[in-house]
């Protein structure tokens, strides 16, 4: 490790500039400046640039915490940074990549809390989710990233970081591709020139990990495909293999290809930002509270409410208990919100019969059952009769399509035992609701289920 180089990059900066892609534009402009607030705790204030405020095309980063007006916006003491800005920063995986790059630390030696948020703003890649980027300069925009990286390079790089090994010098170009994305699992950003599809695409590659307890990439592909079959608005997915490993390719919905071949970016905010909760407080959020927010703040509230309720019931039916506030998001156009396509809809490991959603279904109750979803239906302006139809239609689609999508995913009969009626149409979900369809083929009904994991 070059110690001098590391120290020059690790010296804390006091400010940086927020650049934004306005709706339909292909080049960013400076929206304002983030500045460290002096004090015992790490906090950052934000102020819009005067020229940006006066431009008729400008929009707020998000009205809920950074409305477009004069003044300095200081976040609450328990936030540290405006939530709409925090949405653009990397989470666990991206932070591990950055710390590994800056220090050479590996495995358990990686300490994310040794760096401040300003470091993660300025060291992460520029092709981040949403319409923001962070720069050291207000006059010159410098893109941090490299599009000429192969999936093989990215997978090898991800394995090195996850296993706590040194990253070969020839893979340095892959670093920024995994440094600006949320989530805890290994992933990277890629560009597809469109040779197979006829149109260029921006995609997120999600890699299987060497310590996965089951085929998690295969499971996510299958549930995302079934969600689309059930009529949910979800991100398109494909599954591929690289170096003998599964890779899930998720088409990005925060990018629009415009005539002339340039890309526009779409502003997004997470449900954590809608509710203005901090990371710890998000555990107290309930789906019924999200419904209230949708009714008050979203365009087409009726359609968005029905979509959100349908996502809740589908999460229960496919064992997706990782439905926390950062796994729900909305597009922001400067006036109103609308749900983005669903993403990260994936079966999660479960150790026993019961399961709990990450977000409570009703206040204080996060048990993953369909009867709980029925109790929440009225908050989504959905009658019990209509809610039951939504659920029953989803059950029918899952039962009918599971054999096909599991085959497309490459799920073997042995692997299927980990999914069938454990995550996919889990028995617990139907407690008090009705009979649970049996997904296991007739010739496997007497086979013992695998041990809990």
PDB file of N, CA and C in Angstrom, residues 308-392:
ATOM      1  N   UNK A 308     -48.504  -0.985  -4.215  1.00  0.00           N
ATOM      2  CA  UNK A 308     -47.777  -1.231  -2.970  1.00  0.00           C
ATOM      3  C   UNK A 308     -48.400  -2.386  -2.183  1.00  0.00           C
ATOM      4  N   UNK A 309     -49.726  -2.437  -2.114  1.00  0.00           N
ATOM      5  CA  UNK A 309     -50.365  -3.555  -1.414  1.00  0.00           C
ATOM      6  C   UNK A 309     -50.035  -4.875  -2.117  1.00  0.00           C
ATOM      7  N   UNK A 310     -50.049  -4.877  -3.432  1.00  0.00           N
ATOM      8  CA  UNK A 310     -49.738  -6.093  -4.191  1.00  0.00           C
ATOM      9  C   UNK A 310     -48.294  -6.526  -3.954  1.00  0.00           C
ATOM     10  N   UNK A 311     -47.390  -5.574  -3.786  1.00  0.00           N
ATOM     11  CA  UNK A 311     -45.998  -5.922  -3.481  1.00  0.00           C
ATOM     12  C   UNK A 311     -45.900  -6.529  -2.084  1.00  0.00           C
ATOM     13  N   UNK A 312     -46.651  -5.976  -1.133  1.00  0.00           N
ATOM     14  CA  UNK A 312     -46.657  -6.531   0.219  1.00  0.00           C
ATOM     15  C   UNK A 312     -47.089  -7.993   0.194  1.00  0.00           C
ATOM     16  N   UNK A 313     -48.205  -8.286  -0.440  1.00  0.00           N
ATOM     17  CA  UNK A 313     -48.696  -9.665  -0.443  1.00  0.00           C
ATOM     18  C   UNK A 313     -47.761 -10.588  -1.217  1.00  0.00           C
ATOM     19  N   UNK A 314     -47.163 -10.086  -2.297  1.00  0.00           N
ATOM     20  CA  UNK A 314     -46.229 -10.928  -3.050  1.00  0.00           C
ATOM     21  C   UNK A 314     -44.978 -11.201  -2.225  1.00  0.00           C
ATOM     22  N   UNK A 315     -44.489 -10.210  -1.479  1.00  0.00           N
ATOM     23  CA  UNK A 315     -43.341 -10.438  -0.600  1.00  0.00           C
ATOM     24  C   UNK A 315     -43.628 -11.570   0.377  1.00  0.00           C
ATOM     25  N   UNK A 316     -44.828 -11.574   0.950  1.00  0.00           N
ATOM     26  CA  UNK A 316     -45.208 -12.634   1.885  1.00  0.00           C
ATOM     27  C   UNK A 316     -45.224 -13.984   1.181  1.00  0.00           C
ATOM     28  N   UNK A 317     -45.750 -14.013  -0.027  1.00  0.00           N
ATOM     29  CA  UNK A 317     -45.921 -15.274  -0.758  1.00  0.00           C
ATOM     30  C   UNK A 317     -44.620 -15.833  -1.316  1.00  0.00           C
ATOM     31  N   UNK A 318     -43.591 -14.988  -1.472  1.00  0.00           N
ATOM     32  CA  UNK A 318     -42.323 -15.491  -2.014  1.00  0.00           C
ATOM     33  C   UNK A 318     -41.206 -15.477  -0.977  1.00  0.00           C
ATOM     34  N   UNK A 319     -41.544 -15.220   0.291  1.00  0.00           N
ATOM     35  CA  UNK A 319     -40.539 -15.284   1.342  1.00  0.00           C
ATOM     36  C   UNK A 319     -39.547 -14.143   1.338  1.00  0.00           C
ATOM     37  N   UNK A 320     -39.923 -13.002   0.747  1.00  0.00           N
ATOM     38  CA  UNK A 320     -39.022 -11.847   0.753  1.00  0.00           C
ATOM     39  C   UNK A 320     -39.237 -11.043   2.032  1.00  0.00           C
ATOM     40  N   UNK A 321     -38.463 -11.353   3.054  1.00  0.00           N
ATOM     41  CA  UNK A 321     -38.567 -10.647   4.331  1.00  0.00           C
ATOM     42  C   UNK A 321     -37.580  -9.490   4.433  1.00  0.00           C
ATOM     43  N   UNK A 322     -36.824  -9.241   3.370  1.00  0.00           N
ATOM     44  CA  UNK A 322     -35.853  -8.140   3.372  1.00  0.00           C
ATOM     45  C   UNK A 322     -36.455  -6.908   2.700  1.00  0.00           C
ATOM     46  N   UNK A 323     -37.688  -6.580   3.066  1.00  0.00           N
ATOM     47  CA  UNK A 323     -38.421  -5.485   2.416  1.00  0.00           C
ATOM     48  C   UNK A 323     -38.290  -4.184   3.202  1.00  0.00           C
ATOM     49  N   UNK A 324     -37.062  -3.854   3.617  1.00  0.00           N
ATOM     50  CA  UNK A 324     -36.839  -2.660   4.436  1.00  0.00           C
ATOM     51  C   UNK A 324     -37.047  -1.388   3.618  1.00  0.00           C
ATOM     52  N   UNK A 325     -36.941  -0.244   4.298  1.00  0.00           N
ATOM     53  CA  UNK A 325     -37.321   1.030   3.662  1.00  0.00           C
ATOM     54  C   UNK A 325     -36.438   1.415   2.488  1.00  0.00           C
ATOM     55  N   UNK A 326     -35.215   0.945   2.427  1.00  0.00           N
ATOM     56  CA  UNK A 326     -34.374   1.257   1.267  1.00  0.00           C
ATOM     57  C   UNK A 326     -34.710   0.362   0.078  1.00  0.00           C
ATOM     58  N   UNK A 327     -35.511  -0.652   0.300  1.00  0.00           N
ATOM     59  CA  UNK A 327     -35.930  -1.507  -0.810  1.00  0.00           C
ATOM     60  C   UNK A 327     -37.288  -1.110  -1.368  1.00  0.00           C
ATOM     61  N   UNK A 328     -37.742   0.093  -1.032  1.00  0.00           N
ATOM     62  CA  UNK A 328     -38.903   0.719  -1.666  1.00  0.00           C
ATOM     63  C   UNK A 328     -38.456   2.113  -2.092  1.00  0.00           C
ATOM     64  N   UNK A 329     -38.813   2.527  -3.292  1.00  0.00           N
ATOM     65  CA  UNK A 329     -38.369   3.839  -3.766  1.00  0.00           C
ATOM     66  C   UNK A 329     -39.409   4.444  -4.694  1.00  0.00           C
ATOM     67  N   UNK A 330     -39.263   5.756  -4.905  1.00  0.00           N
ATOM     68  CA  UNK A 330     -40.180   6.479  -5.793  1.00  0.00           C
ATOM     69  C   UNK A 330     -39.387   7.448  -6.655  1.00  0.00           C
ATOM     70  N   UNK A 331     -39.854   7.641  -7.877  1.00  0.00           N
ATOM     71  CA  UNK A 331     -39.306   8.694  -8.725  1.00  0.00           C
ATOM     72  C   UNK A 331     -39.798  10.043  -8.210  1.00  0.00           C
ATOM     73  N   UNK A 332     -38.929  11.057  -8.305  1.00  0.00           N
ATOM     74  CA  UNK A 332     -39.259  12.423  -7.907  1.00  0.00           C
ATOM     75  C   UNK A 332     -39.033  13.324  -9.113  1.00  0.00           C
ATOM     76  N   UNK A 333     -40.084  14.034  -9.555  1.00  0.00           N
ATOM     77  CA  UNK A 333     -39.956  14.900 -10.732  1.00  0.00           C
ATOM     78  C   UNK A 333     -39.964  16.382 -10.374  1.00  0.00           C
ATOM     79  N   UNK A 334     -39.853  16.680  -9.082  1.00  0.00           N
ATOM     80  CA  UNK A 334     -39.878  18.066  -8.631  1.00  0.00           C
ATOM     81  C   UNK A 334     -41.243  18.514  -8.163  1.00  0.00           C
ATOM     82  N   UNK A 335     -42.269  17.715  -8.462  1.00  0.00           N
ATOM     83  CA  UNK A 335     -43.638  18.052  -8.053  1.00  0.00           C
ATOM     84  C   UNK A 335     -44.300  16.927  -7.263  1.00  0.00           C
ATOM     85  N   UNK A 336     -44.108  15.698  -7.712  1.00  0.00           N
ATOM     86  CA  UNK A 336     -44.797  14.584  -7.069  1.00  0.00           C
ATOM     87  C   UNK A 336     -43.954  13.320  -7.175  1.00  0.00           C
ATOM     88  N   UNK A 337     -44.431  12.285  -6.502  1.00  0.00           N
ATOM     89  CA  UNK A 337     -43.750  10.998  -6.449  1.00  0.00           C
ATOM     90  C   UNK A 337     -44.582   9.934  -7.153  1.00  0.00           C
ATOM     91  N   UNK A 338     -43.901   8.919  -7.673  1.00  0.00           N
ATOM     92  CA  UNK A 338     -44.581   7.731  -8.182  1.00  0.00           C
ATOM     93  C   UNK A 338     -43.659   6.546  -7.965  1.00  0.00           C
ATOM     94  N   UNK A 339     -44.199   5.402  -7.613  1.00  0.00           N
ATOM     95  CA  UNK A 339     -43.373   4.241  -7.299  1.00  0.00           C
ATOM     96  C   UNK A 339     -42.475   3.859  -8.471  1.00  0.00           C
ATOM     97  N   UNK A 340     -41.228   3.538  -8.161  1.00  0.00           N
ATOM     98  CA  UNK A 340     -40.343   2.944  -9.158  1.00  0.00           C
ATOM     99  C   UNK A 340     -40.756   1.484  -9.356  1.00  0.00           C
ATOM    100  N   UNK A 341     -40.274   0.843 -10.412  1.00  0.00           N
ATOM    101  CA  UNK A 341     -40.449  -0.609 -10.481  1.00  0.00           C
ATOM    102  C   UNK A 341     -39.868  -1.278  -9.234  1.00  0.00           C
ATOM    103  N   UNK A 342     -40.449  -2.408  -8.858  1.00  0.00           N
ATOM    104  CA  UNK A 342     -39.962  -3.152  -7.694  1.00  0.00           C
ATOM    105  C   UNK A 342     -38.588  -3.749  -8.002  1.00  0.00           C
ATOM    106  N   UNK A 343     -37.784  -3.894  -6.969  1.00  0.00           N
ATOM    107  CA  UNK A 343     -36.441  -4.461  -7.105  1.00  0.00           C
ATOM    108  C   UNK A 343     -36.098  -5.215  -5.821  1.00  0.00           C
ATOM    109  N   UNK A 344     -35.042  -6.014  -5.863  1.00  0.00           N
ATOM    110  CA  UNK A 344     -34.602  -6.793  -4.695  1.00  0.00           C
ATOM    111  C   UNK A 344     -35.730  -7.636  -4.104  1.00  0.00           C
ATOM    112  N   UNK A 345     -36.578  -8.177  -4.958  1.00  0.00           N
ATOM    113  CA  UNK A 345     -37.632  -9.091  -4.496  1.00  0.00           C
ATOM    114  C   UNK A 345     -37.031 -10.492  -4.541  1.00  0.00           C
ATOM    115  N   UNK A 346     -36.621 -10.997  -3.385  1.00  0.00           N
ATOM    116  CA  UNK A 346     -35.852 -12.237  -3.352  1.00  0.00           C
ATOM    117  C   UNK A 346     -36.198 -13.070  -2.131  1.00  0.00           C
ATOM    118  N   UNK A 347     -36.304 -14.390  -2.281  1.00  0.00           N
ATOM    119  CA  UNK A 347     -36.524 -15.255  -1.118  1.00  0.00           C
ATOM    120  C   UNK A 347     -35.354 -15.138  -0.149  1.00  0.00           C
ATOM    121  N   UNK A 348     -35.658 -15.119   1.131  1.00  0.00           N
ATOM    122  CA  UNK A 348     -34.627 -14.993   2.154  1.00  0.00           C
ATOM    123  C   UNK A 348     -34.547 -16.276   2.979  1.00  0.00           C
ATOM    124  N   UNK A 349     -33.352 -16.555   3.474  1.00  0.00           N
ATOM    125  CA  UNK A 349     -33.169 -17.728   4.331  1.00  0.00           C
ATOM    126  C   UNK A 349     -34.050 -17.609   5.566  1.00  0.00           C
ATOM    127  N   UNK A 350     -34.614 -18.718   5.994  1.00  0.00           N
ATOM    128  CA  UNK A 350     -35.437 -18.717   7.201  1.00  0.00           C
ATOM    129  C   UNK A 350     -35.073 -19.942   8.025  1.00  0.00           C
ATOM    130  N   UNK A 351     -35.007 -19.757   9.331  1.00  0.00           N
ATOM    131  CA  UNK A 351     -34.540 -20.820  10.210  1.00  0.00           C
ATOM    132  C   UNK A 351     -35.640 -21.601  10.874  1.00  0.00           C
ATOM    133  N   UNK A 352     -36.881 -21.159  10.749  1.00  0.00           N
ATOM    134  CA  UNK A 352     -37.967 -21.908  11.373  1.00  0.00           C
ATOM    135  C   UNK A 352     -39.263 -21.666  10.599  1.00  0.00           C
ATOM    136  N   UNK A 353     -40.346 -22.126  11.156  1.00  0.00           N
ATOM    137  CA  UNK A 353     -41.642 -22.083  10.474  1.00  0.00           C
ATOM    138  C   UNK A 353     -42.134 -20.659  10.273  1.00  0.00           C
ATOM    139  N   UNK A 354     -41.971 -19.817  11.286  1.00  0.00           N
ATOM    140  CA  UNK A 354     -42.492 -18.460  11.226  1.00  0.00           C
ATOM    141  C   UNK A 354     -41.518 -17.535  10.499  1.00  0.00           C
ATOM    142  N   UNK A 355     -42.034 -16.383  10.081  1.00  0.00           N
ATOM    143  CA  UNK A 355     -41.194 -15.374   9.425  1.00  0.00           C
ATOM    144  C   UNK A 355     -41.734 -13.993   9.759  1.00  0.00           C
ATOM    145  N   UNK A 356     -40.876 -12.992   9.639  1.00  0.00           N
ATOM    146  CA  UNK A 356     -41.228 -11.608   9.946  1.00  0.00           C
ATOM    147  C   UNK A 356     -40.760 -10.709   8.815  1.00  0.00           C
ATOM    148  N   UNK A 357     -41.628  -9.774   8.403  1.00  0.00           N
ATOM    149  CA  UNK A 357     -41.226  -8.782   7.409  1.00  0.00           C
ATOM    150  C   UNK A 357     -40.326  -7.735   8.065  1.00  0.00           C
ATOM    151  N   UNK A 358     -39.444  -7.121   7.276  1.00  0.00           N
ATOM    152  CA  UNK A 358     -38.570  -6.071   7.815  1.00  0.00           C
ATOM    153  C   UNK A 358     -39.374  -4.837   8.192  1.00  0.00           C
ATOM    154  N   UNK A 359     -40.428  -4.549   7.437  1.00  0.00           N
ATOM    155  CA  UNK A 359     -41.342  -3.454   7.753  1.00  0.00           C
ATOM    156  C   UNK A 359     -42.599  -4.067   8.356  1.00  0.00           C
ATOM    157  N   UNK A 360     -43.079  -3.498   9.453  1.00  0.00           N
ATOM    158  CA  UNK A 360     -44.324  -3.988  10.038  1.00  0.00           C
ATOM    159  C   UNK A 360     -45.453  -3.848   9.019  1.00  0.00           C
ATOM    160  N   UNK A 361     -46.384  -4.777   9.050  1.00  0.00           N
ATOM    161  CA  UNK A 361     -47.527  -4.702   8.138  1.00  0.00           C
ATOM    162  C   UNK A 361     -48.543  -3.702   8.676  1.00  0.00           C
ATOM    163  N   UNK A 362     -48.868  -3.846   9.947  1.00  0.00           N
ATOM    164  CA  UNK A 362     -49.600  -2.820  10.694  1.00  0.00           C
ATOM    165  C   UNK A 362     -48.720  -2.455  11.877  1.00  0.00           C
ATOM    166  N   UNK A 363     -48.892  -1.297  12.501  1.00  0.00           N
ATOM    167  CA  UNK A 363     -47.984  -0.885  13.574  1.00  0.00           C
ATOM    168  C   UNK A 363     -47.789  -1.977  14.630  1.00  0.00           C
ATOM    169  N   UNK A 364     -46.523  -2.359  14.842  1.00  0.00           N
ATOM    170  CA  UNK A 364     -46.182  -3.344  15.855  1.00  0.00           C
ATOM    171  C   UNK A 364     -46.391  -4.785  15.452  1.00  0.00           C
ATOM    172  N   UNK A 365     -46.788  -5.049  14.222  1.00  0.00           N
ATOM    173  CA  UNK A 365     -47.076  -6.422  13.799  1.00  0.00           C
ATOM    174  C   UNK A 365     -46.439  -6.687  12.441  1.00  0.00           C
ATOM    175  N   UNK A 366     -45.355  -7.459  12.437  1.00  0.00           N
ATOM    176  CA  UNK A 366     -44.676  -7.749  11.171  1.00  0.00           C
ATOM    177  C   UNK A 366     -44.695  -9.232  10.808  1.00  0.00           C
ATOM    178  N   UNK A 367     -45.581 -10.011  11.432  1.00  0.00           N
ATOM    179  CA  UNK A 367     -45.689 -11.431  11.097  1.00  0.00           C
ATOM    180  C   UNK A 367     -46.088 -11.596   9.631  1.00  0.00           C
ATOM    181  N   UNK A 368     -45.369 -12.468   8.923  1.00  0.00           N
ATOM    182  CA  UNK A 368     -45.529 -12.615   7.470  1.00  0.00           C
ATOM    183  C   UNK A 368     -46.705 -13.522   7.133  1.00  0.00           C
ATOM    184  N   UNK A 369     -47.914 -13.042   7.413  1.00  0.00           N
ATOM    185  CA  UNK A 369     -49.106 -13.831   7.120  1.00  0.00           C
ATOM    186  C   UNK A 369     -50.072 -13.035   6.258  1.00  0.00           C
ATOM    187  N   UNK A 370     -50.853 -13.755   5.486  1.00  0.00           N
ATOM    188  CA  UNK A 370     -51.834 -13.119   4.612  1.00  0.00           C
ATOM    189  C   UNK A 370     -52.975 -12.502   5.410  1.00  0.00           C
ATOM    190  N   UNK A 371     -53.288 -13.059   6.572  1.00  0.00           N
ATOM    191  CA  UNK A 371     -54.338 -12.455   7.402  1.00  0.00           C
ATOM    192  C   UNK A 371     -53.911 -11.073   7.883  1.00  0.00           C
ATOM    193  N   UNK A 372     -52.632 -10.897   8.174  1.00  0.00           N
ATOM    194  CA  UNK A 372     -52.146  -9.567   8.546  1.00  0.00           C
ATOM    195  C   UNK A 372     -52.254  -8.601   7.375  1.00  0.00           C
ATOM    196  N   UNK A 373     -51.972  -9.088   6.179  1.00  0.00           N
ATOM    197  CA  UNK A 373     -52.109  -8.233   4.993  1.00  0.00           C
ATOM    198  C   UNK A 373     -53.564  -7.807   4.812  1.00  0.00           C
ATOM    199  N   UNK A 374     -54.493  -8.717   5.056  1.00  0.00           N
ATOM    200  CA  UNK A 374     -55.913  -8.364   4.945  1.00  0.00           C
ATOM    201  C   UNK A 374     -56.286  -7.259   5.929  1.00  0.00           C
ATOM    202  N   UNK A 375     -55.703  -7.302   7.130  1.00  0.00           N
ATOM    203  CA  UNK A 375     -55.993  -6.273   8.127  1.00  0.00           C
ATOM    204  C   UNK A 375     -55.496  -4.901   7.678  1.00  0.00           C
ATOM    205  N   UNK A 376     -54.470  -4.885   6.822  1.00  0.00           N
ATOM    206  CA  UNK A 376     -53.907  -3.617   6.348  1.00  0.00           C
ATOM    207  C   UNK A 376     -54.602  -3.102   5.097  1.00  0.00           C
ATOM    208  N   UNK A 377     -55.420  -3.907   4.460  1.00  0.00           N
ATOM    209  CA  UNK A 377     -55.966  -3.568   3.139  1.00  0.00           C
ATOM    210  C   UNK A 377     -56.719  -2.247   3.135  1.00  0.00           C
ATOM    211  N   UNK A 378     -57.492  -1.978   4.178  1.00  0.00           N
ATOM    212  CA  UNK A 378     -58.294  -0.749   4.205  1.00  0.00           C
ATOM    213  C   UNK A 378     -57.418   0.492   4.118  1.00  0.00           C
ATOM    214  N   UNK A 379     -56.207   0.436   4.677  1.00  0.00           N
ATOM    215  CA  UNK A 379     -55.297   1.587   4.604  1.00  0.00           C
ATOM    216  C   UNK A 379     -54.887   1.883   3.167  1.00  0.00           C
ATOM    217  N   UNK A 380     -54.990   0.885   2.311  1.00  0.00           N
ATOM    218  CA  UNK A 380     -54.654   1.045   0.895  1.00  0.00           C
ATOM    219  C   UNK A 380     -55.913   1.304   0.058  1.00  0.00           C
ATOM    220  N   UNK A 381     -57.014   1.606   0.751  1.00  0.00           N
ATOM    221  CA  UNK A 381     -58.334   1.811   0.118  1.00  0.00           C
ATOM    222  C   UNK A 381     -58.739   0.605  -0.725  1.00  0.00           C
ATOM    223  N   UNK A 382     -58.444  -0.584  -0.212  1.00  0.00           N
ATOM    224  CA  UNK A 382     -58.777  -1.836  -0.881  1.00  0.00           C
ATOM    225  C   UNK A 382     -59.704  -2.631   0.035  1.00  0.00           C
ATOM    226  N   UNK A 383     -60.818  -3.096  -0.491  1.00  0.00           N
ATOM    227  CA  UNK A 383     -61.765  -3.879   0.298  1.00  0.00           C
ATOM    228  C   UNK A 383     -61.198  -5.268   0.571  1.00  0.00           C
ATOM    229  N   UNK A 384     -61.757  -5.951   1.573  1.00  0.00           N
ATOM    230  CA  UNK A 384     -61.285  -7.304   1.867  1.00  0.00           C
ATOM    231  C   UNK A 384     -61.527  -8.227   0.684  1.00  0.00           C
ATOM    232  N   UNK A 385     -62.671  -8.069   0.024  1.00  0.00           N
ATOM    233  CA  UNK A 385     -62.970  -8.907  -1.145  1.00  0.00           C
ATOM    234  C   UNK A 385     -61.928  -8.703  -2.237  1.00  0.00           C
ATOM    235  N   UNK A 386     -61.597  -7.448  -2.503  1.00  0.00           N
ATOM    236  CA  UNK A 386     -60.606  -7.137  -3.538  1.00  0.00           C
ATOM    237  C   UNK A 386     -59.224  -7.619  -3.114  1.00  0.00           C
ATOM    238  N   UNK A 387     -58.903  -7.458  -1.823  1.00  0.00           N
ATOM    239  CA  UNK A 387     -57.603  -7.907  -1.324  1.00  0.00           C
ATOM    240  C   UNK A 387     -57.457  -9.418  -1.484  1.00  0.00           C
ATOM    241  N   UNK A 388     -58.514 -10.150  -1.173  1.00  0.00           N
ATOM    242  CA  UNK A 388     -58.462 -11.605  -1.342  1.00  0.00           C
ATOM    243  C   UNK A 388     -58.276 -11.985  -2.810  1.00  0.00           C
ATOM    244  N   UNK A 389     -58.892 -11.239  -3.704  1.00  0.00           N
ATOM    245  CA  UNK A 389     -58.715 -11.531  -5.135  1.00  0.00           C
ATOM    246  C   UNK A 389     -57.270 -11.287  -5.559  1.00  0.00           C
ATOM    247  N   UNK A 390     -56.676 -10.179  -5.075  1.00  0.00           N
ATOM    248  CA  UNK A 390     -55.267  -9.909  -5.387  1.00  0.00           C
ATOM    249  C   UNK A 390     -54.401 -11.068  -4.909  1.00  0.00           C
ATOM    250  N   UNK A 391     -54.619 -11.500  -3.668  1.00  0.00           N
ATOM    251  CA  UNK A 391     -53.823 -12.592  -3.097  1.00  0.00           C
ATOM    252  C   UNK A 391     -54.043 -13.887  -3.867  1.00  0.00           C
ATOM    253  N   UNK A 392     -55.294 -14.249  -4.088  1.00  0.00           N
ATOM    254  CA  UNK A 392     -55.590 -15.526  -4.746  1.00  0.00           C
ATOM    255  C   UNK A 392     -55.063 -15.564  -6.176  1.00  0.00           C
TER     256      UNK A 392
END
